[in-house]
Amino acid sequence: MTDTDAEGYAGLRVERAEELARRHGWASVRVLPQGAAMTMDYREGRLNLAVRDGVVVRSWEG
């Protein structure tokens, strides 16, 4: 995972992923539990973390 790699957080515990994301300079981190509703607006600098059972299953910018 590089500092700005939005897709490199899958498999991490959510707490660790949030910590690393903030350390790597993401302006905002949005945690989305499984099945949660979310807005579809795109925000540069925001990292989205889809989480199941406390583990990131998908991550992306926007």
PDB file of N, CA, C and O in Angstrom, residues 6 26-30 39-48 60-62:
ATOM      1  N   ALA A   6      -5.976   4.220  -2.374  1.00  0.00           N
ATOM      2  CA  ALA A   6      -7.296   4.097  -1.758  1.00  0.00           C
ATOM      3  C   ALA A   6      -7.754   2.652  -1.660  1.00  0.00           C
ATOM      4  O   ALA A   6      -8.586   2.328  -0.823  1.00  0.00           O
ATOM      5  N   TRP A  26      -5.276  11.292   4.365  1.00  0.00           N
ATOM      6  CA  TRP A  26      -6.646  11.380   3.873  1.00  0.00           C
ATOM      7  C   TRP A  26      -7.382  12.440   4.677  1.00  0.00           C
ATOM      8  O   TRP A  26      -7.367  12.423   5.906  1.00  0.00           O
ATOM      9  N   ALA A  27      -8.029  13.378   3.995  1.00  0.00           N
ATOM     10  CA  ALA A  27      -8.719  14.485   4.651  1.00  0.00           C
ATOM     11  C   ALA A  27      -9.931  14.002   5.443  1.00  0.00           C
ATOM     12  O   ALA A  27     -10.272  14.564   6.473  1.00  0.00           O
ATOM     13  N   SER A  28     -10.570  12.954   4.958  1.00  0.00           N
ATOM     14  CA  SER A  28     -11.769  12.431   5.588  1.00  0.00           C
ATOM     15  C   SER A  28     -11.797  10.917   5.404  1.00  0.00           C
ATOM     16  O   SER A  28     -11.410  10.410   4.355  1.00  0.00           O
ATOM     17  N   VAL A  29     -12.265  10.215   6.416  1.00  0.00           N
ATOM     18  CA  VAL A  29     -12.421   8.763   6.342  1.00  0.00           C
ATOM     19  C   VAL A  29     -13.859   8.439   6.711  1.00  0.00           C
ATOM     20  O   VAL A  29     -14.325   8.809   7.787  1.00  0.00           O
ATOM     21  N   ARG A  30     -14.559   7.776   5.790  1.00  0.00           N
ATOM     22  CA  ARG A  30     -15.963   7.411   6.036  1.00  0.00           C
ATOM     23  C   ARG A  30     -16.039   5.896   6.186  1.00  0.00           C
ATOM     24  O   ARG A  30     -15.682   5.154   5.279  1.00  0.00           O
ATOM     25  N   THR A  39     -24.480   8.275   0.632  1.00  0.00           N
ATOM     26  CA  THR A  39     -24.683   9.217  -0.457  1.00  0.00           C
ATOM     27  C   THR A  39     -23.714   8.872  -1.579  1.00  0.00           C
ATOM     28  O   THR A  39     -22.669   8.265  -1.350  1.00  0.00           O
ATOM     29  N   MET A  40     -24.056   9.243  -2.770  1.00  0.00           N
ATOM     30  CA  MET A  40     -23.217   8.930  -3.924  1.00  0.00           C
ATOM     31  C   MET A  40     -22.379  10.132  -4.364  1.00  0.00           C
ATOM     32  O   MET A  40     -21.782  10.106  -5.423  1.00  0.00           O
ATOM     33  N   ASP A  41     -22.336  11.181  -3.548  1.00  0.00           N
ATOM     34  CA  ASP A  41     -21.533  12.340  -3.898  1.00  0.00           C
ATOM     35  C   ASP A  41     -20.046  11.984  -3.831  1.00  0.00           C
ATOM     36  O   ASP A  41     -19.615  11.222  -2.972  1.00  0.00           O
ATOM     37  N   TYR A  42     -19.286  12.531  -4.769  1.00  0.00           N
ATOM     38  CA  TYR A  42     -17.854  12.280  -4.814  1.00  0.00           C
ATOM     39  C   TYR A  42     -17.139  13.418  -4.101  1.00  0.00           C
ATOM     40  O   TYR A  42     -17.409  14.591  -4.359  1.00  0.00           O
ATOM     41  N   ARG A  43     -16.235  13.057  -3.187  1.00  0.00           N
ATOM     42  CA  ARG A  43     -15.436  14.064  -2.492  1.00  0.00           C
ATOM     43  C   ARG A  43     -13.971  13.682  -2.591  1.00  0.00           C
ATOM     44  O   ARG A  43     -13.544  12.655  -2.050  1.00  0.00           O
ATOM     45  N   GLU A  44     -13.231  14.509  -3.280  1.00  0.00           N
ATOM     46  CA  GLU A  44     -11.794  14.283  -3.388  1.00  0.00           C
ATOM     47  C   GLU A  44     -11.177  14.334  -1.996  1.00  0.00           C
ATOM     48  O   GLU A  44     -11.531  15.180  -1.179  1.00  0.00           O
ATOM     49  N   GLY A  45     -10.289  13.414  -1.724  1.00  0.00           N
ATOM     50  CA  GLY A  45      -9.622  13.396  -0.434  1.00  0.00           C
ATOM     51  C   GLY A  45     -10.346  12.609   0.642  1.00  0.00           C
ATOM     52  O   GLY A  45      -9.892  12.530   1.762  1.00  0.00           O
ATOM     53  N   ARG A  46     -11.506  12.003   0.279  1.00  0.00           N
ATOM     54  CA  ARG A  46     -12.239  11.189   1.244  1.00  0.00           C
ATOM     55  C   ARG A  46     -11.998   9.711   0.935  1.00  0.00           C
ATOM     56  O   ARG A  46     -12.132   9.263  -0.193  1.00  0.00           O
ATOM     57  N   LEU A  47     -11.658   8.967   1.955  1.00  0.00           N
ATOM     58  CA  LEU A  47     -11.479   7.528   1.837  1.00  0.00           C
ATOM     59  C   LEU A  47     -12.707   6.846   2.421  1.00  0.00           C
ATOM     60  O   LEU A  47     -13.108   7.132   3.544  1.00  0.00           O
ATOM     61  N   ASN A  48     -13.307   5.971   1.642  1.00  0.00           N
ATOM     62  CA  ASN A  48     -14.456   5.190   2.087  1.00  0.00           C
ATOM     63  C   ASN A  48     -13.992   3.798   2.468  1.00  0.00           C
ATOM     64  O   ASN A  48     -13.227   3.168   1.716  1.00  0.00           O
ATOM     65  N   TRP A  60     -12.132   2.762  -1.167  1.00  0.00           N
ATOM     66  CA  TRP A  60     -12.050   3.548  -2.389  1.00  0.00           C
ATOM     67  C   TRP A  60     -12.119   5.030  -2.065  1.00  0.00           C
ATOM     68  O   TRP A  60     -12.609   5.423  -1.018  1.00  0.00           O
ATOM     69  N   GLU A  61     -11.626   5.827  -3.000  1.00  0.00           N
ATOM     70  CA  GLU A  61     -11.655   7.276  -2.826  1.00  0.00           C
ATOM     71  C   GLU A  61     -12.995   7.816  -3.285  1.00  0.00           C
ATOM     72  O   GLU A  61     -13.590   7.307  -4.230  1.00  0.00           O
ATOM     73  N   GLY A  62     -13.441   8.864  -2.637  1.00  0.00           N
ATOM     74  CA  GLY A  62     -14.654   9.529  -3.069  1.00  0.00           C
ATOM     75  C   GLY A  62     -15.548   9.781  -1.976  1.00  0.00           C
ATOM     76  O   GLY A  62     -16.268  10.405  -1.523  1.00  0.00           O
TER      77      GLY A  62
END
